[in-house]
CSV table of C-alpha atoms and ligand atoms in Angstrom, one decimal:
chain,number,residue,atom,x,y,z
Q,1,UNK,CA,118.8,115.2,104.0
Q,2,UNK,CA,119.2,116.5,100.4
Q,3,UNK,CA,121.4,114.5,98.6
Q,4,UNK,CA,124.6,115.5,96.3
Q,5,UNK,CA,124.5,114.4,93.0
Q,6,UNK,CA,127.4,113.5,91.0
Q,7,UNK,CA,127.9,115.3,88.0
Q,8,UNK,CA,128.1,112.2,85.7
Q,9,UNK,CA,124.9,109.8,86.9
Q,10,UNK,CA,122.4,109.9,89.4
Q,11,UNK,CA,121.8,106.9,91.4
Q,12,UNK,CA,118.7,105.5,90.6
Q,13,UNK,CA,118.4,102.5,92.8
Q,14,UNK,CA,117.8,104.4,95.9
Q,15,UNK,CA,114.7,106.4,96.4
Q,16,UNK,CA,115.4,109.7,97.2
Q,17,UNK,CA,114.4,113.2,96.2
Q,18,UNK,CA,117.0,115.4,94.1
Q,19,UNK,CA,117.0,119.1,94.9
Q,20,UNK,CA,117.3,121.4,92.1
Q,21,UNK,CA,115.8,122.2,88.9
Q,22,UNK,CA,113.7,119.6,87.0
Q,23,UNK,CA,115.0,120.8,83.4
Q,24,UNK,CA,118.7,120.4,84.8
Q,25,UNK,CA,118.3,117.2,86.9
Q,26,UNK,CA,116.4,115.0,84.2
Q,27,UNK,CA,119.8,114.6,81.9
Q,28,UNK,CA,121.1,112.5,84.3
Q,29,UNK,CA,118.4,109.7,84.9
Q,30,UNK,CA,119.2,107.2,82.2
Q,31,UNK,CA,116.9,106.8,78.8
Q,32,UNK,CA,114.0,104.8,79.2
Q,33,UNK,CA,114.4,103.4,82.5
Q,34,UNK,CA,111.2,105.1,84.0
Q,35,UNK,CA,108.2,103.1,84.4
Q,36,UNK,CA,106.1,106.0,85.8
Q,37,UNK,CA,106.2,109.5,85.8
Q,38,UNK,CA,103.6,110.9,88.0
Q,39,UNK,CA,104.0,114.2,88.6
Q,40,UNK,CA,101.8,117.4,89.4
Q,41,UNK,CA,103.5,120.6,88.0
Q,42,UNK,CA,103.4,123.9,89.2
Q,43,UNK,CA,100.5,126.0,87.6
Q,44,UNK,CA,101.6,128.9,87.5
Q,45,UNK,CA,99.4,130.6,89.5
Q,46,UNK,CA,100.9,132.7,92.0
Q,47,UNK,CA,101.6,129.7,95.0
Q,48,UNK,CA,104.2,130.0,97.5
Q,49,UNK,CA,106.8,128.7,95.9
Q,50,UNK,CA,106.2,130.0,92.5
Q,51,UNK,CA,107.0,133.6,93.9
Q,52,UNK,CA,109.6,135.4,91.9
Q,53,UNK,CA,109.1,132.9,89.3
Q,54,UNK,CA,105.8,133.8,87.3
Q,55,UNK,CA,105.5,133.3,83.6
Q,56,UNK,CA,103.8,134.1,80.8
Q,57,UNK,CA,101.5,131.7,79.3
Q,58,UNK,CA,103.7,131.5,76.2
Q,59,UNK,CA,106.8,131.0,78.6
Q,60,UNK,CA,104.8,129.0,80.6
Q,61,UNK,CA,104.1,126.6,78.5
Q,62,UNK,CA,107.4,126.8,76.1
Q,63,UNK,CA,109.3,125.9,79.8
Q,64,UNK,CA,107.0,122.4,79.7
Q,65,UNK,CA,106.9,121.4,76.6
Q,66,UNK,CA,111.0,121.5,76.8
Q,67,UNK,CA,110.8,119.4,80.4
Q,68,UNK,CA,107.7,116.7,78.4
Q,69,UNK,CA,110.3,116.2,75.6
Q,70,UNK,CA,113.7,115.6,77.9
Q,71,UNK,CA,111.1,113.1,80.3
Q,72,UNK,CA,109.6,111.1,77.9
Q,73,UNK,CA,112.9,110.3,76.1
Q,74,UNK,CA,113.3,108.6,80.1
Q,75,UNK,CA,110.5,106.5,80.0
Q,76,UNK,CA,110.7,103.1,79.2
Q,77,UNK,CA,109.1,102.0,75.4
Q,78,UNK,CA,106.0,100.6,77.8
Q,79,UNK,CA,105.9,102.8,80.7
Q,80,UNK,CA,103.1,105.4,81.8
Q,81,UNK,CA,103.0,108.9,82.5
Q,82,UNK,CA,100.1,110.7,85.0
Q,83,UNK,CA,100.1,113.9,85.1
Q,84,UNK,CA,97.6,116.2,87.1
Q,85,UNK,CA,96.8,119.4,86.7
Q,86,UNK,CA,93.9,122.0,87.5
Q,87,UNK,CA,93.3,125.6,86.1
Q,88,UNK,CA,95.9,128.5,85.4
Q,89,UNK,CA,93.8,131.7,85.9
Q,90,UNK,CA,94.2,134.6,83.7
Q,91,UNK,CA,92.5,137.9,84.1
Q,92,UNK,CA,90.2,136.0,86.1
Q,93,UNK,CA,89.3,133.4,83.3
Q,94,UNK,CA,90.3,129.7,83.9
Q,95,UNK,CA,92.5,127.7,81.2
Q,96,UNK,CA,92.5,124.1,82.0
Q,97,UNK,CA,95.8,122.9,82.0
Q,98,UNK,CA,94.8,119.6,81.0
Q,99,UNK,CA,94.1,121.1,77.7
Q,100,UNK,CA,97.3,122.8,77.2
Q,101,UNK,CA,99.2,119.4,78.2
Q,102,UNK,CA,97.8,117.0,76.1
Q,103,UNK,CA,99.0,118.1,72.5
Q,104,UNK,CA,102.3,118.4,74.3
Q,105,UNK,CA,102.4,114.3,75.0
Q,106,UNK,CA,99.9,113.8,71.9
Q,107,UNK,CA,102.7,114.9,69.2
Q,108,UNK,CA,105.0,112.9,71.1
Q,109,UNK,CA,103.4,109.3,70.6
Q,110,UNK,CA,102.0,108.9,74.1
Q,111,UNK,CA,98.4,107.4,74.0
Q,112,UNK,CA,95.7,108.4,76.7
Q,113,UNK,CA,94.1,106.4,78.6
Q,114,UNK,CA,92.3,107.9,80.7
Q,115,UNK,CA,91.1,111.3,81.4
Q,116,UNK,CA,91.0,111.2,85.3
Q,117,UNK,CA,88.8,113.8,88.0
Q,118,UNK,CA,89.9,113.7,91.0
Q,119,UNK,CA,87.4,115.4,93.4
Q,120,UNK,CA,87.7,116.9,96.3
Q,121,UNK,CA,85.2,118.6,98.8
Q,122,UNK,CA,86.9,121.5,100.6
Q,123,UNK,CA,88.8,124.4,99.0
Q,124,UNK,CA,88.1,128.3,98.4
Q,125,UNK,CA,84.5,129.3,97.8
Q,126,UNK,CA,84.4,131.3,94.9
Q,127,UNK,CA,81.9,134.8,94.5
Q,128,UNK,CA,81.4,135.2,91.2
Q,129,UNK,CA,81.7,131.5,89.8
Q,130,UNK,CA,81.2,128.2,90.8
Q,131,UNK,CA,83.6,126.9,93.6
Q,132,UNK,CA,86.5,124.7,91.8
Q,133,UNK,CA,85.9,121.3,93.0
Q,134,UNK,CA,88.0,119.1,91.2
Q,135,UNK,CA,91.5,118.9,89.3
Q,136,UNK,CA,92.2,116.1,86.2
Q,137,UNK,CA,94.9,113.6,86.0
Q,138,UNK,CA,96.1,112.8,82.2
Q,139,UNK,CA,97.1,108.8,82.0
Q,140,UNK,CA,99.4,108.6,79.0
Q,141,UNK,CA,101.5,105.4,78.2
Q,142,UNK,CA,103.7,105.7,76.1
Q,143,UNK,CA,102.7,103.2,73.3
Q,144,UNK,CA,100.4,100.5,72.8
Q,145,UNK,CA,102.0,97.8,74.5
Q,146,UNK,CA,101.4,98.7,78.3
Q,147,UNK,CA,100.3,96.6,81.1
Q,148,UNK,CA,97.3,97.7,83.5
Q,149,UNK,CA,96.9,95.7,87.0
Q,150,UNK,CA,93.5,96.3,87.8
Q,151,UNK,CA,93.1,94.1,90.4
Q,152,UNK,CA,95.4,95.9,93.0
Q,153,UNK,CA,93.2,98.8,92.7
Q,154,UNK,CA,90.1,97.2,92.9
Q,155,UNK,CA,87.5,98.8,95.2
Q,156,UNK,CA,84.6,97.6,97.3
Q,157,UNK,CA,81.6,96.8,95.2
Q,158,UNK,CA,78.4,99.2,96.0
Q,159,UNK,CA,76.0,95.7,96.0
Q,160,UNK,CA,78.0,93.2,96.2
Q,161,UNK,CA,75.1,91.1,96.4
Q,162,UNK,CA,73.3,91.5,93.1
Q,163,UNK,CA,73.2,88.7,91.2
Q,164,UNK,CA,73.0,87.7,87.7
Q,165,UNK,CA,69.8,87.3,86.2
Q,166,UNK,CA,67.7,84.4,84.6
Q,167,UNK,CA,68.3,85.1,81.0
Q,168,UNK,CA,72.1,84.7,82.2
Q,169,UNK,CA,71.8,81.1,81.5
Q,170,UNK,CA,74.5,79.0,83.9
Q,171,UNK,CA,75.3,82.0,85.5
Q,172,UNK,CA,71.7,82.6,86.6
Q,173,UNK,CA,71.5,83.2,90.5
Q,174,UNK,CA,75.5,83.8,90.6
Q,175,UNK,CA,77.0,87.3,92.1
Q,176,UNK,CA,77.2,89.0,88.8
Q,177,UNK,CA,80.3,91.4,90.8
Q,178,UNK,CA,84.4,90.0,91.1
Q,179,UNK,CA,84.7,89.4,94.9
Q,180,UNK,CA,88.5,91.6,94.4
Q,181,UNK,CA,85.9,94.6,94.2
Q,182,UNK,CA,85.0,97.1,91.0
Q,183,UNK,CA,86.7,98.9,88.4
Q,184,UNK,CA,87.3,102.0,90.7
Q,185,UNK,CA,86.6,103.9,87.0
Q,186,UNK,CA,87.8,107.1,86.3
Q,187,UNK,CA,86.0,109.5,89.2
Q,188,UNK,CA,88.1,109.7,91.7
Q,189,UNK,CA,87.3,110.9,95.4
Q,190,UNK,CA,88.9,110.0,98.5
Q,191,UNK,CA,86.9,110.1,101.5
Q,192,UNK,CA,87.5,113.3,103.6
Q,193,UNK,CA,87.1,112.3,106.6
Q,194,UNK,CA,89.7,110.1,106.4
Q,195,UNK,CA,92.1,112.5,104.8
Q,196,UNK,CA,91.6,115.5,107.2
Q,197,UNK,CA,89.7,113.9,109.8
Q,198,UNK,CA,86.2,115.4,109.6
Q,199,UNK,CA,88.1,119.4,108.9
Q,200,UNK,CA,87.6,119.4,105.4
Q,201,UNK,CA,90.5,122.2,104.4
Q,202,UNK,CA,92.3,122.5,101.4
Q,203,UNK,CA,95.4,124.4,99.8
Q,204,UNK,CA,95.4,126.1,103.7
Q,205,UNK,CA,99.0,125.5,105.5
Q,206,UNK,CA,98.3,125.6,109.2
Q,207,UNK,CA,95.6,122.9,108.8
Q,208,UNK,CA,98.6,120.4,108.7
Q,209,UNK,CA,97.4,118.9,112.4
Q,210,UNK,CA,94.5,117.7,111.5
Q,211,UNK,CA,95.6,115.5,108.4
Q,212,UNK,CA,98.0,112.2,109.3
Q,213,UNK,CA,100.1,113.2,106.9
Q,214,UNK,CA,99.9,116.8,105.8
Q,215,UNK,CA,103.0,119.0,105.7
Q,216,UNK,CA,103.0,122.2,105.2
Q,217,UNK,CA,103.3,122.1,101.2
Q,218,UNK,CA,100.4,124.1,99.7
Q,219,UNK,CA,99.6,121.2,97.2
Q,220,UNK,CA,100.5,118.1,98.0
Q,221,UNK,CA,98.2,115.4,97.1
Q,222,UNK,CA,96.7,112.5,98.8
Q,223,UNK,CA,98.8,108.7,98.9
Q,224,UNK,CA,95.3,107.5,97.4
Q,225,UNK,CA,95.6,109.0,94.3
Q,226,UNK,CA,99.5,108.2,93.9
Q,227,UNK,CA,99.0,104.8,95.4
Q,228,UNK,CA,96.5,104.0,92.6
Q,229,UNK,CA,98.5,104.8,90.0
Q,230,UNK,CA,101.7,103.0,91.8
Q,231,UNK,CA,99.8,99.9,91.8
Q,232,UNK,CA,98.0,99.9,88.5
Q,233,UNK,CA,101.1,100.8,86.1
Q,234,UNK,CA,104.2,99.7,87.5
Q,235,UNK,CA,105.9,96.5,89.4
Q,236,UNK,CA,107.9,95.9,92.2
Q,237,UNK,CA,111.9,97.6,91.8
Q,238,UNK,CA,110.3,99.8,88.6
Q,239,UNK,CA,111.5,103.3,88.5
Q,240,UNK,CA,109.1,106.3,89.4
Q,241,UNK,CA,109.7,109.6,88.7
Q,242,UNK,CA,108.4,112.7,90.2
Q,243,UNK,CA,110.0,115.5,88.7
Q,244,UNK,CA,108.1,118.1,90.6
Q,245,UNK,CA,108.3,115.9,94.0
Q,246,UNK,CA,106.8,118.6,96.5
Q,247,UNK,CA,106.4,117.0,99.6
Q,248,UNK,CA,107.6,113.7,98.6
Q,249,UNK,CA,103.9,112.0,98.1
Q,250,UNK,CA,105.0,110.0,95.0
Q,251,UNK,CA,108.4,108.7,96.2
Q,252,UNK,CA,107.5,108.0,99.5
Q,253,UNK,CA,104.5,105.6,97.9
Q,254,UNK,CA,106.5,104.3,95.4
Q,255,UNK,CA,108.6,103.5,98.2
Q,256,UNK,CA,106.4,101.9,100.2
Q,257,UNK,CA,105.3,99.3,97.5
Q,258,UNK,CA,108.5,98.4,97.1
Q,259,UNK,CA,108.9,100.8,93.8
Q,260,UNK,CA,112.3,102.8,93.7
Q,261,UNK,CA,111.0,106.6,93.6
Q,262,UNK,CA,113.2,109.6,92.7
Q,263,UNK,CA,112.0,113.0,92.5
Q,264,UNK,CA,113.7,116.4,92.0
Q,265,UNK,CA,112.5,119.9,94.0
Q,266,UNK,CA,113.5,122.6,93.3
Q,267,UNK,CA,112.9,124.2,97.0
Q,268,UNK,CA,115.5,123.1,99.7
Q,269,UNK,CA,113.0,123.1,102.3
Q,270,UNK,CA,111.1,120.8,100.8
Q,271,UNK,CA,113.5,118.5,99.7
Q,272,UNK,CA,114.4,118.0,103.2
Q,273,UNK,CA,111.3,117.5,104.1
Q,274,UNK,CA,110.5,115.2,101.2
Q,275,UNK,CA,113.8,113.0,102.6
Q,276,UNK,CA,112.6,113.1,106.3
Q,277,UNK,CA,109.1,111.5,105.2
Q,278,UNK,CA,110.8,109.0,103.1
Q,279,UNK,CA,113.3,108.0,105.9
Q,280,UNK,CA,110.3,108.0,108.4
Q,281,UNK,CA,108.8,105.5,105.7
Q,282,UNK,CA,111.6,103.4,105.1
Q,283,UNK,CA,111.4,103.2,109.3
Q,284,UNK,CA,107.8,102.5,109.2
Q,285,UNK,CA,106.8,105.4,111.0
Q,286,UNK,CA,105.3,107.8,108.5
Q,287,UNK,CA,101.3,107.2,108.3
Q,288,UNK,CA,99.8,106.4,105.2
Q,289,UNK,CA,96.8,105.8,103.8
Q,290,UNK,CA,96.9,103.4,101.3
Q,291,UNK,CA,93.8,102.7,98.7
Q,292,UNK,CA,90.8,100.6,99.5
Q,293,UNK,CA,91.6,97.2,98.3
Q,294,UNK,CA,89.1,94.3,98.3
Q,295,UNK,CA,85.9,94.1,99.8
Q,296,UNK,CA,85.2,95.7,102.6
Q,297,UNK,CA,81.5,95.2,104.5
Q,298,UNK,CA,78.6,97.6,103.0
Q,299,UNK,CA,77.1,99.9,105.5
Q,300,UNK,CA,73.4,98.9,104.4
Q,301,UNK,CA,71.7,95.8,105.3
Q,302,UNK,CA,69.4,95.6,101.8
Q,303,UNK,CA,70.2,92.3,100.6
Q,304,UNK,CA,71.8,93.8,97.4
Q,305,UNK,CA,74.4,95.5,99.9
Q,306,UNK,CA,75.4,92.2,101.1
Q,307,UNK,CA,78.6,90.3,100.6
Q,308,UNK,CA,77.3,86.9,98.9
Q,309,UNK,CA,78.2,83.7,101.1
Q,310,UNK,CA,80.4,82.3,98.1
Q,311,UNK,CA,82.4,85.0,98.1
Q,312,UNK,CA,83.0,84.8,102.1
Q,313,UNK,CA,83.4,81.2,102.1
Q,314,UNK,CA,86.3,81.4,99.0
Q,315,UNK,CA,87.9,84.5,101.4
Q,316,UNK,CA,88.2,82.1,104.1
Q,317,UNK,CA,89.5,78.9,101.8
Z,1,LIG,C1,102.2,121.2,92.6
Z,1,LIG,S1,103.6,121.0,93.6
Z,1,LIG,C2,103.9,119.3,93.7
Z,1,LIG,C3,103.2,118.7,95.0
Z,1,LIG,C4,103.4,117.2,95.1
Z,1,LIG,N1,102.6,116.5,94.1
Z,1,LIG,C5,103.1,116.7,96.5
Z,1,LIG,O1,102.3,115.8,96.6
Z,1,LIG,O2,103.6,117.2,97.5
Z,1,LIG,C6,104.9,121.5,92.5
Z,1,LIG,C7,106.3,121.5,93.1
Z,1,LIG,O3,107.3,121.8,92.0
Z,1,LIG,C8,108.3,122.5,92.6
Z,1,LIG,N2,109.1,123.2,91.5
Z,1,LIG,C9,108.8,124.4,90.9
Z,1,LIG,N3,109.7,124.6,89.9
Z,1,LIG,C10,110.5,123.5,89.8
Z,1,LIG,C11,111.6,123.2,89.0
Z,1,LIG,N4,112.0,124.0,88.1
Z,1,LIG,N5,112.2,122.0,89.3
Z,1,LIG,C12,111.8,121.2,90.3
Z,1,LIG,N6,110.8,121.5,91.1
Z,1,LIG,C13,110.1,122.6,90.9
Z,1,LIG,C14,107.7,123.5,93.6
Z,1,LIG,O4,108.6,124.0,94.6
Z,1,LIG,C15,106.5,122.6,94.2
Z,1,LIG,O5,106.9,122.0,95.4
């Protein structure tokens, strides 16, 4: 259910998602008391819900930079921002967003860390270019002090079972890998046939049945990629902002790892959707795929592949 807000201060220590407009809603979340923003805006592009609302690139990008300045005056002294973006299209040329948002949080003091692709395999296949297979994800904190948990994010290690060499000294003979898993770096692809169950669609509504937990939002993007960013930047009962929530993706994993997540929309529908999931969460009846995390066993037998017997004997300690 969409929620009322009072005029004065929205509650922030209750996830929920906000319906209305992101530029309005944001004076009312206290200054710096966001540990996350992780957002995907709206490109501009001619979606669904951008209908009636197309602007120029000039107004386009005047209408973010005002929203980037409001936001990061939310976001605590050592807090994070992740945005992700893919390609506005005009007269049939491509303008990566990524590079029109980054002066926009460079001028401000925010620091990037990483310049994320997130790849996916499905989508439109274009004629008379190659077909778009990825989008970026711009990891900003907002100063130098920032903490990173790697090892929540951690993912399985392609050999686990290499080992470090002779000229390693003491170490000779040991797995050279951490048995939490590897630096899941900054490529990012979630397996497919886990997301849409072996019908690879994207940006295509009625596919919603084959995906556990597709809606019918045009963009919404996978738990992995929020859950990853969830895990590595924030702490349990920090504040994550969405202010573009869409179908709820960011709050509803913020909320399921114990994060308070609040996101405005500026479509009713969707807000009510967004709510539904999160109640259905809070229940623990929404499905959701969290990221890998550990080990898990290789698929190939070559010794390399294999999970060394130290590691499985301090698993079982
Ligand atoms: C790219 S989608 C976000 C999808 C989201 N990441 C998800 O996983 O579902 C952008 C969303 O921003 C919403 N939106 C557009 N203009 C807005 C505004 N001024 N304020 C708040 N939301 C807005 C759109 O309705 C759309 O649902």
């Amino acid at each position: 259910m969409t929620k009322a807000l009072s005029p004065f201060s929205l509650p922030c220590d209750v996830g929920a998602i906000y319906q209305g407009d992101a530029l309005e809603l944001i004076d009312q979340i206290p200054d710096q008391s966001v540990s996350l923003v992780l957002s995907s805006p709206p490109y501009n592009i001619g979606k669904s819900y951008e209908r009636g609302m197309f602007k120029s690139l000039d107004a386009y990008r005047d209408w973010m930079d005002a929203l980037i300045s409001k936001l990061l005056d939310k976001v605590k002294p050592n807090g994070h921002i992740c945005w992700q973006v893919g390609n506005y299209v005009r007269d049939g040329s491509l303008i990566p967003l990524d590079y029109l948002f980054f002066p926009m949080f460079e001028k401000r003091g925010c620091l990037l860390r990483n310049r994320i692709i997130w790849r996916y395999n499905f989508g439109l296949h274009a004629q008379r270019r190659f077909s778009g297979r990825y989008e970026t994800l711009l990891w900003f904190s907002r100063s130098a002090d920032y903490e990173f948990n790697l090892d929540p994010v951690r993912v399985p290690q392609l050999y686990p079972g290499k080992r470090h060499s002779k000229g390693k000294g003491e170490r000779a003979g040991q797995p050279s890998g951490n048995p939490l898993g590897k630096n899941p770096s900054d490529f990012w692809e979630f397996d497919p046939s886990m997301a849409f169950d072996g019908k690879p669609v994207w940006d295509i509504p009625n596919v919603k049945a084959n995906h556990p937990e597709k809606t019918d939002h045009p963009c919404q993007f996978p738990n992995e990629l929020a859950d990853r960013c969830i895990l590595a930047m924030t702490a349990e009962g920090d504040m994550v902002l969405d202010p573009f929530a869409g179908a709820g993706t960011t709050v509803v994993c913020a909320e399921s790892r114990g994060r308070i997540g609040i996101g405005f929309e500026l479509d009713a529908d969707y807000t009510q959707q967004a709510n539904q999931r999160l109640s259905l969460a809070r229940n623990g009846e929404l499905p959701i795929r969290h990221s890998g995390i550990g080990p898990k066993q290789p698929k190939s037998g070559e010794r390399v592949s294999t999970v060394p017997e130290e590691w499985l004997l301090q698993a079982s300690e």
